[in-house]
mmCIF file of C-alpha atoms in Angstrom:
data_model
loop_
_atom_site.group_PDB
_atom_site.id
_atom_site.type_symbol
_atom_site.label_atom_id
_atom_site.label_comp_id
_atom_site.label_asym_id
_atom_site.label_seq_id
_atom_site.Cartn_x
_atom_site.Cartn_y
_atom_site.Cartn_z
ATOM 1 C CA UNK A 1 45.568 -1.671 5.994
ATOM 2 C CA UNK A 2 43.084 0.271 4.279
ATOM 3 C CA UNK A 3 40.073 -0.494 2.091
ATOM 4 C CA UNK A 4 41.742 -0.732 -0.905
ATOM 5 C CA UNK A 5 44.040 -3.055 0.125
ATOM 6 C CA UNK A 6 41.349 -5.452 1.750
ATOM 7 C CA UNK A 7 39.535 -5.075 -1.563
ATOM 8 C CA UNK A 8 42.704 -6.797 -3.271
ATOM 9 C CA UNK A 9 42.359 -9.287 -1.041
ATOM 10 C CA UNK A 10 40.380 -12.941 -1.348
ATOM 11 C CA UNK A 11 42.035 -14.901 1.500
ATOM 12 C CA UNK A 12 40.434 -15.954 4.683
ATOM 13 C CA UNK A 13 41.688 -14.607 7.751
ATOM 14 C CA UNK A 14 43.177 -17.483 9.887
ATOM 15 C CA UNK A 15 41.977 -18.553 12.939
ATOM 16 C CA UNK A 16 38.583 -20.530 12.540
ATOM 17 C CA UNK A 17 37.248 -23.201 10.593
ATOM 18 C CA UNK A 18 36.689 -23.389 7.162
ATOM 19 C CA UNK A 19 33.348 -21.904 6.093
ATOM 20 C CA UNK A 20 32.664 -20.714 9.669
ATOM 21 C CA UNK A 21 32.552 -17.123 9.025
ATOM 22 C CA UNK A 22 30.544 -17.980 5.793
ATOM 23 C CA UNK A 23 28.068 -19.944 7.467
ATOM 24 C CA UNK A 24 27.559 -17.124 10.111
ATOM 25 C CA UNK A 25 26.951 -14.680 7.633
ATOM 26 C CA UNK A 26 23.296 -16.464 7.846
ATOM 27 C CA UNK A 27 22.880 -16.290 3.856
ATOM 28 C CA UNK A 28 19.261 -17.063 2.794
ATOM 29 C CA UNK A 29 18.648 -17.364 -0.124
ATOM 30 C CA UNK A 30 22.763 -17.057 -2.166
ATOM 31 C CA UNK A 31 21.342 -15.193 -4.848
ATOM 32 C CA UNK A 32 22.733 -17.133 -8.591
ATOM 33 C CA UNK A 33 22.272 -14.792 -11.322
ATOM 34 C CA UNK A 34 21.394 -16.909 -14.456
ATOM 35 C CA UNK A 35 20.904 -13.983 -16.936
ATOM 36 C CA UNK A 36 21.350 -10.792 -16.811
ATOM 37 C CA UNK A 37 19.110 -9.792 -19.758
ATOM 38 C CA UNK A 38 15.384 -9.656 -19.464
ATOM 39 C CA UNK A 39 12.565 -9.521 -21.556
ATOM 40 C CA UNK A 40 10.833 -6.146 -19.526
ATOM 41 C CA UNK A 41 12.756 -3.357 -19.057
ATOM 42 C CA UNK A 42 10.814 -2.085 -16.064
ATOM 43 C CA UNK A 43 10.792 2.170 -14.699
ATOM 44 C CA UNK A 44 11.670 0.856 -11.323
ATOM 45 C CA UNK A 45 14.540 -1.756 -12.213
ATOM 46 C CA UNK A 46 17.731 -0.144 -12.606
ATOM 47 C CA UNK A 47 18.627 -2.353 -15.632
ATOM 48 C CA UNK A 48 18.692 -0.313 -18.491
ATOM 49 C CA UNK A 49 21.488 1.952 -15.857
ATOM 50 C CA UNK A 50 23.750 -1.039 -15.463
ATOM 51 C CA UNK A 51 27.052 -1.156 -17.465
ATOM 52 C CA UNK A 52 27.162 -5.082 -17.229
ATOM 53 C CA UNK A 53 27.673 -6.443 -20.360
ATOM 54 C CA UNK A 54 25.178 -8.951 -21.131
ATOM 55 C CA UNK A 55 25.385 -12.905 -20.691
ATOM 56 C CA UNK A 56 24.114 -15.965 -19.160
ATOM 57 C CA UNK A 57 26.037 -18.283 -16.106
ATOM 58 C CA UNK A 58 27.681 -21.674 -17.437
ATOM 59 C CA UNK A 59 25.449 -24.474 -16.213
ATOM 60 C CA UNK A 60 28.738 -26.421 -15.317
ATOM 61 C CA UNK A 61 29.872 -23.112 -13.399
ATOM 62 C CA UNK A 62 26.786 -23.049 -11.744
ATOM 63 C CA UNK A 63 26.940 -26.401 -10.608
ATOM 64 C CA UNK A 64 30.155 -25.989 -9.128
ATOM 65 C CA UNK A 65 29.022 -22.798 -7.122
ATOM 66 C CA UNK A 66 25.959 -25.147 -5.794
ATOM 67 C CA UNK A 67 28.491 -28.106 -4.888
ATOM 68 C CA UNK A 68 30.314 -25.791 -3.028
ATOM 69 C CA UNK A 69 27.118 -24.843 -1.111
ATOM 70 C CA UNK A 70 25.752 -28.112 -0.386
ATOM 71 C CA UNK A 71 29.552 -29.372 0.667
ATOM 72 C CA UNK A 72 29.939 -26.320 3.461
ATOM 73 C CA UNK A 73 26.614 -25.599 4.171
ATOM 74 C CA UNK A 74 26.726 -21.717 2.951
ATOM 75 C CA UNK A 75 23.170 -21.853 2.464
ATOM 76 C CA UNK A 76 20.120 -23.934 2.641
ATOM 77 C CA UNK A 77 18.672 -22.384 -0.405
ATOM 78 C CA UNK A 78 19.375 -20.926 -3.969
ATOM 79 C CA UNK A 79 17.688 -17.939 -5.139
ATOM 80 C CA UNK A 80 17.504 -17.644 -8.819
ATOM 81 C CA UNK A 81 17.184 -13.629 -8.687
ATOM 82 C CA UNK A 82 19.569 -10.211 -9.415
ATOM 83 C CA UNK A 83 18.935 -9.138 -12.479
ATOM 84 C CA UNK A 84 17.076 -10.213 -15.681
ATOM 85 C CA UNK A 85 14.618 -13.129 -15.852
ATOM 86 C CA UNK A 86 16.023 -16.636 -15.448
ATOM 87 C CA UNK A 87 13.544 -18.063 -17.618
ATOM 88 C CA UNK A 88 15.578 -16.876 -20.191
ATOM 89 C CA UNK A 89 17.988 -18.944 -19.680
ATOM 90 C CA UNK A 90 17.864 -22.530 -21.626
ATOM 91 C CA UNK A 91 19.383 -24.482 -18.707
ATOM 92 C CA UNK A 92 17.084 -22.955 -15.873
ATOM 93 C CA UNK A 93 15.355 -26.263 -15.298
ATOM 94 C CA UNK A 94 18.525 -28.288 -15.337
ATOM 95 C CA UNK A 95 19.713 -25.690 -12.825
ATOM 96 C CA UNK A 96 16.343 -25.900 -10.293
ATOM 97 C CA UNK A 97 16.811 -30.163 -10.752
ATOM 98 C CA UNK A 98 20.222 -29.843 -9.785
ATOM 99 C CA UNK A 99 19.711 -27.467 -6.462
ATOM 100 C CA UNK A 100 17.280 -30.198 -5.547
ATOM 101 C CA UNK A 101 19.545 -33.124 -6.026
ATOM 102 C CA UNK A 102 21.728 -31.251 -3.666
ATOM 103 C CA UNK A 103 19.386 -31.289 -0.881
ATOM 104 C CA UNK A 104 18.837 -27.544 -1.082
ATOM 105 C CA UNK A 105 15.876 -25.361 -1.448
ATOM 106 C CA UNK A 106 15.357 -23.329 -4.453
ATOM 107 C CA UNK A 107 13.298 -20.543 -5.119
ATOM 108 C CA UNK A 108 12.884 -18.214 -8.630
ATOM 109 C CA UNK A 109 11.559 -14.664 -9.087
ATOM 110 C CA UNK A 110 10.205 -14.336 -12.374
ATOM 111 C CA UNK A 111 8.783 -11.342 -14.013
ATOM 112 C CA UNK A 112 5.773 -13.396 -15.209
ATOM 113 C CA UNK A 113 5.853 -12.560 -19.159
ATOM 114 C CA UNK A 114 7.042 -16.007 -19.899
ATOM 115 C CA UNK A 115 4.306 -17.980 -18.117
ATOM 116 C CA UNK A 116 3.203 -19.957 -21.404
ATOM 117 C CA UNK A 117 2.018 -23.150 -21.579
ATOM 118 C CA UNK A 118 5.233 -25.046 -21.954
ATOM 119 C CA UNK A 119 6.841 -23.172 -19.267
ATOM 120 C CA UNK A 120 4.265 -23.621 -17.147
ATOM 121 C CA UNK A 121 4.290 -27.276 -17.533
ATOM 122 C CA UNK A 122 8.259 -27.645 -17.059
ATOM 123 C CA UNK A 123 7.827 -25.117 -13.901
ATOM 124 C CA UNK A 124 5.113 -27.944 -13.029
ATOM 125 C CA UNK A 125 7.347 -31.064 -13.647
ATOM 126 C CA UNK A 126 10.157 -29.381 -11.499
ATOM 127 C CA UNK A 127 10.854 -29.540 -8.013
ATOM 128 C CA UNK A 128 11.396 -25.966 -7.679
ATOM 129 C CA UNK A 129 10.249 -25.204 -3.938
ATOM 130 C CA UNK A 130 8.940 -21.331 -4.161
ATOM 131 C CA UNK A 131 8.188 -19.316 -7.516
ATOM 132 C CA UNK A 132 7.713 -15.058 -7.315
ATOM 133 C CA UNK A 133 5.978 -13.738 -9.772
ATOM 134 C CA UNK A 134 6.319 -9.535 -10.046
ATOM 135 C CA UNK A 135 3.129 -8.293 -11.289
ATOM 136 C CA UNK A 136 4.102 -5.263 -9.132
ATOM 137 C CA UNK A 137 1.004 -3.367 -10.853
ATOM 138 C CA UNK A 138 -2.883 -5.117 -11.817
ATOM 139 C CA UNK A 139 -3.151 -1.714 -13.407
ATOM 140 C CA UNK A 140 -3.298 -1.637 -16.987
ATOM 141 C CA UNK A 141 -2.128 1.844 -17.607
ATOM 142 C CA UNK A 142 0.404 1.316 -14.840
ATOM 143 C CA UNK A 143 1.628 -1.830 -16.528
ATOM 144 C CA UNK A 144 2.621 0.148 -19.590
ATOM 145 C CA UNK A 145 5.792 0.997 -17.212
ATOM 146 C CA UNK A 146 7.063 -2.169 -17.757
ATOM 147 C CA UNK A 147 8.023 -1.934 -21.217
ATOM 148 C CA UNK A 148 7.334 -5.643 -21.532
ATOM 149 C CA UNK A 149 5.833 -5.423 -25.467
ATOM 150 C CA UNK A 150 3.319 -7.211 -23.528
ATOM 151 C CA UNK A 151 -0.576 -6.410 -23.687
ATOM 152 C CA UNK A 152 -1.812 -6.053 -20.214
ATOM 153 C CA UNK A 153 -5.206 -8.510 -20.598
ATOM 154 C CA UNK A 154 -2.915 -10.803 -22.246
ATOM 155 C CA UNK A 155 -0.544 -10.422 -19.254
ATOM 156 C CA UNK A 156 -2.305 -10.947 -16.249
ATOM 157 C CA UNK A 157 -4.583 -13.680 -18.111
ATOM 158 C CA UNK A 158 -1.193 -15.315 -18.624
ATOM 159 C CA UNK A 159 -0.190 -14.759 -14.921
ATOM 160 C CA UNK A 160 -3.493 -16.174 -13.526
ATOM 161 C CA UNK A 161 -3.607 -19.178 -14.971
ATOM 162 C CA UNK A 162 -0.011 -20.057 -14.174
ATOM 163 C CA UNK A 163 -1.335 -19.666 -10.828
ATOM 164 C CA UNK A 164 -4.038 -21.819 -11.331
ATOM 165 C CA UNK A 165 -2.011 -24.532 -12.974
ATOM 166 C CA UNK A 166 0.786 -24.573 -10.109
ATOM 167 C CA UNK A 167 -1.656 -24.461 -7.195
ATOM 168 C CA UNK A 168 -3.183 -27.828 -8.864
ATOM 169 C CA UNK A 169 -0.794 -29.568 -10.085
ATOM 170 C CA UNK A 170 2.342 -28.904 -8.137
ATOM 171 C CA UNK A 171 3.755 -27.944 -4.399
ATOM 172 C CA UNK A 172 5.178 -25.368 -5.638
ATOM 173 C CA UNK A 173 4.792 -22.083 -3.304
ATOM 174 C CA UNK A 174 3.561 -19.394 -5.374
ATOM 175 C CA UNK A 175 3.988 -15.122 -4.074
ATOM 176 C CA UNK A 176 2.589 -12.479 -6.572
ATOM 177 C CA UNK A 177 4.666 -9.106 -5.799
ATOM 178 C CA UNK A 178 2.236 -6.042 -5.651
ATOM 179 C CA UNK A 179 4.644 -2.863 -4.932
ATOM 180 C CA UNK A 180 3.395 0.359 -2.561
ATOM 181 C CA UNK A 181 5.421 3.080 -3.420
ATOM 182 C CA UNK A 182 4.445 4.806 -0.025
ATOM 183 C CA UNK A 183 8.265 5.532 0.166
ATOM 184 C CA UNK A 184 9.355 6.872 -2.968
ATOM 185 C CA UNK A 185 9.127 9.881 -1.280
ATOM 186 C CA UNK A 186 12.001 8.991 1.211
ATOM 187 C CA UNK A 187 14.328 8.420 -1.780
ATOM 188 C CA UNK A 188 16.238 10.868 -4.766
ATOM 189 C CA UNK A 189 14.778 10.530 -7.868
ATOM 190 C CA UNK A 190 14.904 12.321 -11.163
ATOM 191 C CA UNK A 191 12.196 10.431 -12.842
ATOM 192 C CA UNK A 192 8.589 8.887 -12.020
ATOM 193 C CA UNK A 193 8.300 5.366 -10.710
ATOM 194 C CA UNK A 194 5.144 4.916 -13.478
ATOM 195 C CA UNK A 195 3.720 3.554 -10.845
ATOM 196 C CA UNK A 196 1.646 5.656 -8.961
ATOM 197 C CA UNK A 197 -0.365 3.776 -5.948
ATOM 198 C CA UNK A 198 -2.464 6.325 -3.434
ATOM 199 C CA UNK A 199 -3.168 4.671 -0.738
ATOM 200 C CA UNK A 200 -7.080 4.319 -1.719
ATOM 201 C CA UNK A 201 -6.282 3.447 -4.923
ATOM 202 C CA UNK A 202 -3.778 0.603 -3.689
ATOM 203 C CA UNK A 203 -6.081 -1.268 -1.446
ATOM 204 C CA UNK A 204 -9.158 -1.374 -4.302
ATOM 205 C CA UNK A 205 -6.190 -3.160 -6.210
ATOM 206 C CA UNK A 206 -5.265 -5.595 -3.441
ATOM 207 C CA UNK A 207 -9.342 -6.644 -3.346
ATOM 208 C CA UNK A 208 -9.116 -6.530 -7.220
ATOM 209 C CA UNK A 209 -6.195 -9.103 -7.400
ATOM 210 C CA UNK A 210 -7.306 -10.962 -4.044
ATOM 211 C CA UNK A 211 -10.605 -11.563 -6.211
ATOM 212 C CA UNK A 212 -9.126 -12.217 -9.775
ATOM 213 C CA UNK A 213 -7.022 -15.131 -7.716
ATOM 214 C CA UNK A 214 -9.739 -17.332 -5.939
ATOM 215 C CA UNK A 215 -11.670 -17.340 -8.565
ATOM 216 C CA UNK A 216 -8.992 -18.482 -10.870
ATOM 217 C CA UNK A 217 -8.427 -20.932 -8.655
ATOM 218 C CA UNK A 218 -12.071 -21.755 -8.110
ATOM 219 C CA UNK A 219 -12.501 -20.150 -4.587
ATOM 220 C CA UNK A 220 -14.279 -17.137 -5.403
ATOM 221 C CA UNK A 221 -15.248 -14.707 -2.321
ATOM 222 C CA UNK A 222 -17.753 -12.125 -2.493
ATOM 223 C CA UNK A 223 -17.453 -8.621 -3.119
ATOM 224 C CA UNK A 224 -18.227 -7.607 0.761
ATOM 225 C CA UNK A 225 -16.047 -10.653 1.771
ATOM 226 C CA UNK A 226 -13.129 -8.933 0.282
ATOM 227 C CA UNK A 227 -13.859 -5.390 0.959
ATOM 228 C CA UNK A 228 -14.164 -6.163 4.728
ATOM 229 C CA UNK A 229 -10.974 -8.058 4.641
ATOM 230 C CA UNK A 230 -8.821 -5.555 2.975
ATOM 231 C CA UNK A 231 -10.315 -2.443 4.817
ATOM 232 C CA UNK A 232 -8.180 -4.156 7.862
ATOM 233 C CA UNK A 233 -4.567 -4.471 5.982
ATOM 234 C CA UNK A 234 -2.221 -1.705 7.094
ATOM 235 C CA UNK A 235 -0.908 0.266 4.108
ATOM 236 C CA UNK A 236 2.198 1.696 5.756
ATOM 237 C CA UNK A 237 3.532 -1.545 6.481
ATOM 238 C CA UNK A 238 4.852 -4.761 4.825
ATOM 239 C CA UNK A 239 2.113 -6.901 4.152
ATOM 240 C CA UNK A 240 1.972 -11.094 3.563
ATOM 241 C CA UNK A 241 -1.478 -11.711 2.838
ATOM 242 C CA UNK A 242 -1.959 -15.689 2.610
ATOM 243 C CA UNK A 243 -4.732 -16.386 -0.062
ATOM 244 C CA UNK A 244 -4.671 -19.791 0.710
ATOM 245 C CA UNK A 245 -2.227 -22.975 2.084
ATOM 246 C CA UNK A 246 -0.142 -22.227 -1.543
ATOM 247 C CA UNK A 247 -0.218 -18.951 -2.655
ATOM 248 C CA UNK A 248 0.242 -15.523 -0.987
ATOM 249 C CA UNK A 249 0.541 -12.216 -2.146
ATOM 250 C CA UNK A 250 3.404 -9.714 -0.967
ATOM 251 C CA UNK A 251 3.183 -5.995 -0.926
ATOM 252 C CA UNK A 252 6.255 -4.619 -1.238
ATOM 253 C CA UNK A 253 7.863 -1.378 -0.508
ATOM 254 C CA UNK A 254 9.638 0.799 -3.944
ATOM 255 C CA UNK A 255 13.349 0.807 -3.347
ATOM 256 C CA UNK A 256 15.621 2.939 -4.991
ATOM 257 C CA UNK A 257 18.539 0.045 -5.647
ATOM 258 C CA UNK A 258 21.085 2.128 -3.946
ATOM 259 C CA UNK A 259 20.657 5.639 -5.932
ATOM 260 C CA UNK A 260 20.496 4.489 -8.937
ATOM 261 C CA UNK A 261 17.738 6.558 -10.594
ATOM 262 C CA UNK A 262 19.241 9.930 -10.160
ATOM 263 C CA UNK A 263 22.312 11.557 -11.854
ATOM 264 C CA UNK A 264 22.133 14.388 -8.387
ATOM 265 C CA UNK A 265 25.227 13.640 -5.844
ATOM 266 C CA UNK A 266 24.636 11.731 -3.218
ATOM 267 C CA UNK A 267 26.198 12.514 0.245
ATOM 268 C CA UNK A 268 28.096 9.099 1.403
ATOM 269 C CA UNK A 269 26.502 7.484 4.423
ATOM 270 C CA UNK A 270 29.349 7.189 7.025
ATOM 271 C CA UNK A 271 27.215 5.789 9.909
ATOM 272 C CA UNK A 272 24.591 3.101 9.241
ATOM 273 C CA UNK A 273 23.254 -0.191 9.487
ATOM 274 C CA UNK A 274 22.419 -2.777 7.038
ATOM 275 C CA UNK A 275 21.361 -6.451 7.032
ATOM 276 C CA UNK A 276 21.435 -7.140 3.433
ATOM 277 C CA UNK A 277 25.479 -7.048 3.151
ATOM 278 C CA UNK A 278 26.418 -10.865 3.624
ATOM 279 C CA UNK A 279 23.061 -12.163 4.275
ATOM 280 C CA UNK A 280 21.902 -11.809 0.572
ATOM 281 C CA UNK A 281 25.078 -12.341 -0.697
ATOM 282 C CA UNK A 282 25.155 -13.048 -4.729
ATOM 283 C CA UNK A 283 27.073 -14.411 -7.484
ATOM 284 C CA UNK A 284 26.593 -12.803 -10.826
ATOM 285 C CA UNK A 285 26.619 -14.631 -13.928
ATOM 286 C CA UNK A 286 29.972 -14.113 -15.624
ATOM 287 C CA UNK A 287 31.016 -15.521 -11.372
ATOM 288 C CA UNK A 288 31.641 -12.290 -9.807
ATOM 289 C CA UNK A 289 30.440 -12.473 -5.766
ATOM 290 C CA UNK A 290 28.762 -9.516 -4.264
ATOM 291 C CA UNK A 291 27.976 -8.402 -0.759
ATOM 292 C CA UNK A 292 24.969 -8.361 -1.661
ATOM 293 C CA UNK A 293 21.702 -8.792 -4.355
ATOM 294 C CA UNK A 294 20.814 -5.068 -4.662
ATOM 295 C CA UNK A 295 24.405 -4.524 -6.157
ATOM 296 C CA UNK A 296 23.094 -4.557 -9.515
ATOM 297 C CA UNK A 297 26.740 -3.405 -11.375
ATOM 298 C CA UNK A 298 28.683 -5.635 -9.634
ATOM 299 C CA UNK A 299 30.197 -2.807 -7.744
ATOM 300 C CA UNK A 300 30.962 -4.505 -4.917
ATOM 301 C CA UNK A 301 32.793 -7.654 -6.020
ATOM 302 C CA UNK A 302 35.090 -9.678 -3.758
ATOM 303 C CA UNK A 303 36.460 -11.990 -6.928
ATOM 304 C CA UNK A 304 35.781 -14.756 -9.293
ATOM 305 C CA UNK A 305 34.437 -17.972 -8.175
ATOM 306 C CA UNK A 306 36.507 -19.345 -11.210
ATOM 307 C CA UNK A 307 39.200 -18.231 -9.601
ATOM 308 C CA UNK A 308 38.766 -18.526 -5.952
ATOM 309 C CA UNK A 309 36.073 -20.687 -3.674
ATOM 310 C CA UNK A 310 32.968 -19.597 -2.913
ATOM 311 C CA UNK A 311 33.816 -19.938 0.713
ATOM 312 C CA UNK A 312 37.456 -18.362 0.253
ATOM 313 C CA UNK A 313 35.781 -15.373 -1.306
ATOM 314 C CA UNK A 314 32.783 -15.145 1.465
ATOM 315 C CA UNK A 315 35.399 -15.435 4.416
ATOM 316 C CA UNK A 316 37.581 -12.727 2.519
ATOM 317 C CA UNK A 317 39.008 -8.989 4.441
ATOM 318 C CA UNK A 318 36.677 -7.300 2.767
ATOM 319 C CA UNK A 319 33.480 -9.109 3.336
ATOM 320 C CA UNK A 320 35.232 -9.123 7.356
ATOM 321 C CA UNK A 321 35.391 -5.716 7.336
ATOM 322 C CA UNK A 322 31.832 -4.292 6.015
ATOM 323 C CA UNK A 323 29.928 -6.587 8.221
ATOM 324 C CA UNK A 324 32.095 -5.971 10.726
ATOM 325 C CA UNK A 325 31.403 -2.464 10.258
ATOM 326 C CA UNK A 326 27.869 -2.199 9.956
ATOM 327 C CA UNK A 327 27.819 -4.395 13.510
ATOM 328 C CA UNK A 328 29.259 -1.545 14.816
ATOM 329 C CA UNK A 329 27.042 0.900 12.894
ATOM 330 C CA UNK A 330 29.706 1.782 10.404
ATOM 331 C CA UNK A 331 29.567 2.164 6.841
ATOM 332 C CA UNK A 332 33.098 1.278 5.425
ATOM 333 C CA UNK A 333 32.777 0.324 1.823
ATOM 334 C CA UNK A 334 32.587 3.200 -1.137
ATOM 335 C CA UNK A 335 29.444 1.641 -2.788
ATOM 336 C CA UNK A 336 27.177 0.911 0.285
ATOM 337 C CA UNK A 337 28.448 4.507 1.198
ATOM 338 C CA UNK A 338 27.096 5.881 -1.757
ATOM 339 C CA UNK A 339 23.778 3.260 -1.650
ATOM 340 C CA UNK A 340 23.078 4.584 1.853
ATOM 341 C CA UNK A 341 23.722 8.283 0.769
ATOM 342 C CA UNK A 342 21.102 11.375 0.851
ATOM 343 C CA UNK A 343 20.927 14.227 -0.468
ATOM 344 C CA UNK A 344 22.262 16.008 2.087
ATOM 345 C CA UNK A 345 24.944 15.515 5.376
ATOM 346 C CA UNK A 346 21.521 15.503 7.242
ATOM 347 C CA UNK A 347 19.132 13.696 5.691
ATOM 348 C CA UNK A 348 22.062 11.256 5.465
ATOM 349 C CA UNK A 349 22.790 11.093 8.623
ATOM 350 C CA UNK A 350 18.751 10.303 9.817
ATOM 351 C CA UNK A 351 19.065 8.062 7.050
ATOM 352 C CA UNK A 352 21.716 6.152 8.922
ATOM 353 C CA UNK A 353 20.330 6.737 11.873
ATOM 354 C CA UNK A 354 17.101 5.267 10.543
ATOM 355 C CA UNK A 355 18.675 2.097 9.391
ATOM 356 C CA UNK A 356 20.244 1.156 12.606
ATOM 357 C CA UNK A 357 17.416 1.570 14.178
ATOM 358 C CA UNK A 358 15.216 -0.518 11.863
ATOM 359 C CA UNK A 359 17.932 -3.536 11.569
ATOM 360 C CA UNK A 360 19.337 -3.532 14.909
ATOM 361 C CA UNK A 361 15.995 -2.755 17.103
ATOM 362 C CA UNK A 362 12.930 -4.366 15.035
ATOM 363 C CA UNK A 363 15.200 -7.186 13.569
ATOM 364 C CA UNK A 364 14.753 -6.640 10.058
ATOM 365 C CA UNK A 365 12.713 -3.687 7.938
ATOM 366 C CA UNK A 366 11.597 -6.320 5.483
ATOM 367 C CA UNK A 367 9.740 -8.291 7.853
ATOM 368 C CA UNK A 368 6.405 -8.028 7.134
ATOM 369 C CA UNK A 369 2.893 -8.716 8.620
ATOM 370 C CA UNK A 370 0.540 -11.276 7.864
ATOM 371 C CA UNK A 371 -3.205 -11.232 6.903
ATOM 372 C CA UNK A 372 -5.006 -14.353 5.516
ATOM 373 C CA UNK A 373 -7.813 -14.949 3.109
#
């Protein structure tokens, strides 16, 4: 049987339990995709490149997909993240009540813009467990990147008081996304991130936003406290750095979302390794499933959830046979060929090489380090 054929495919193979294969696939968070339009139109989100047409997920739809969850233990918690900002949508807080109702965790990545008052108050009154906000940039020339219509003092004000707010007056776990592009360089692309971060430059931000934080939250630190406290964070790694009990901040690495900002060819990966296929599984708003959350086009869809179960559609040939692969350092499916691609049969290949290395030897390339303030 070949690819295609698998790709027809939704049913389970036989011979183990029901949602035993989708349970193993160790799924944390399942991605739900409420919107896919957004109010930014960011230089490093591949948004304004996807041929999706826009829309936002039934709330009854989504409430199935979470039902389905809770009753076969797929997951332990719902990620309200792919693309476009779930604020957006007018059921969102409906949605977070209901994930809680279910037992499960929830968390929501949010590009910040819509931090108002009101919001703020609902994301306050909710029992939403974890809330990202991407700032990705406490540059104000940098911010212009975002395309967000947005002034930046108006912005970040906007952001920091949200922060403030939550941390009071709710449990609510609060990261701010800061992004390093230290490895834009390892990627093809035909345009400028418009956000440039030299190293230097990057750590005076970190003590910038460190400082703009505590004392939002009434915690100041002093200058020197910071500057000897950031002079120890290690710029060519991931970095959690824990500002308090409540709120962290997360420098991230760029990513490239699978080639998608260059028009060049990329040579497919055959050999390779990745631990996003399965694990980060996603379902997209119109109830498409993906392998995973960086699919963005919905490339890599195993079916409908309105026309299959969640489970059926996790335990499907397909889903098998890619994770199956990878395991054995393969890369079997055309679009995480293509996403794991170079520009060259070389690079390529120490691209795959790379990526076994980093998910099969050190666990996970995401996993990042720790620092607290």
């Amino acid at each position: 049987m070949n690819l295609n054929d698998d790709m027809r495919r939704a049913d389970a193979t036989p011979g183990n339990g029901r949602g035993e294969f989708a349970r193993s696939l160790g799924i944390d968070p399942l991605h739900i995709e409420m919107t896919n339009v957004c109010n930014f139109d960011c230089s490093f989100c591949p948004i304004s490149r996807s041929t999706r047409t826009p829309g936002r997920m039934d709330i009854d739809l989504f409430k199935n997909i979470v039902n389905e969850v809770a009753e076969n233990g797929v997951a332990k918690r719902i990620g309200f993240h792919v693309m476009g900002e779930p604020l957006l949508h007018p059921g969102i807080f409906s949605a977070i009540g209901y994930v809680a109702e279910k037992d499960l965790r929830s968390t929501l990545t949010t590009n910040g813009g819509l931090l108002v008052n009101s919001k703020v108050q609902d994301l306050v009154k909710s029992p939403l467990n974890s809330l990202a906000i991407s700032l990705e940039t406490n540059n104000a020339g940098e911010h212009e990147s975002r395309r967000s219509g947005l002034d930046f003092s108006i912005y970040y004000d906007r952001v920091l008081q949200a922060i403030a707010e939550l941390r009071e007056k709710s449990k609510t776990y609060i990261t701010i996304h800061l992004m390093n592009t230290i490895t834009k360089k390892l990627f093809m692309l035909d345009d400028n991130t418009g956000i440039n971060i030299r190293k230097w430059n990057l750590r005076e931000k970190i003590g910038t936003l460190i400082g703009d934080i505590r004392r939002a939250i009434g915690r100041p630190l002093s200058r020197k406290e910071i500057e000897k406290k950031t002079a120890k964070i290690k710029l060519n790694s991931l970095q959690h750095i824990e500002i308090d009990e409540q709120i962290q901040i997360y420098i991230q690495f760029f990513w490239d979302w699978g080639n998608a900002f260059t028009a060049r060819r990329a040579f497919r990966a055959k050999i390779g390794c990745c631990g996003y296929a399965g694990r980060n599984a996603a379902v997209l708003h119109d109830g498409r499933v993906t392998l995973c959350c960086g699919d963005y086009d919905g490339r890599t869809a195993l079916g409908r959830v309105q026309d299959s179960s969640l489970v059926t559609l996790l335990e499907s040939a397909i889903m098998r046979r890619v994770t199956g692969g990878f395991a054995r350092g393969r890369v079997v499916h055309p679009y995480c060929q293509r996403c794991m691609g170079s520009i060259g049969p070389i690079a390529t290949l120490l691209k795959g090489l790379a990526s076994i290395y980093l998910f099969r030897r050190r666990g996970h390339p995401l996993k990042a380090a720790k620092k607290s303030f």
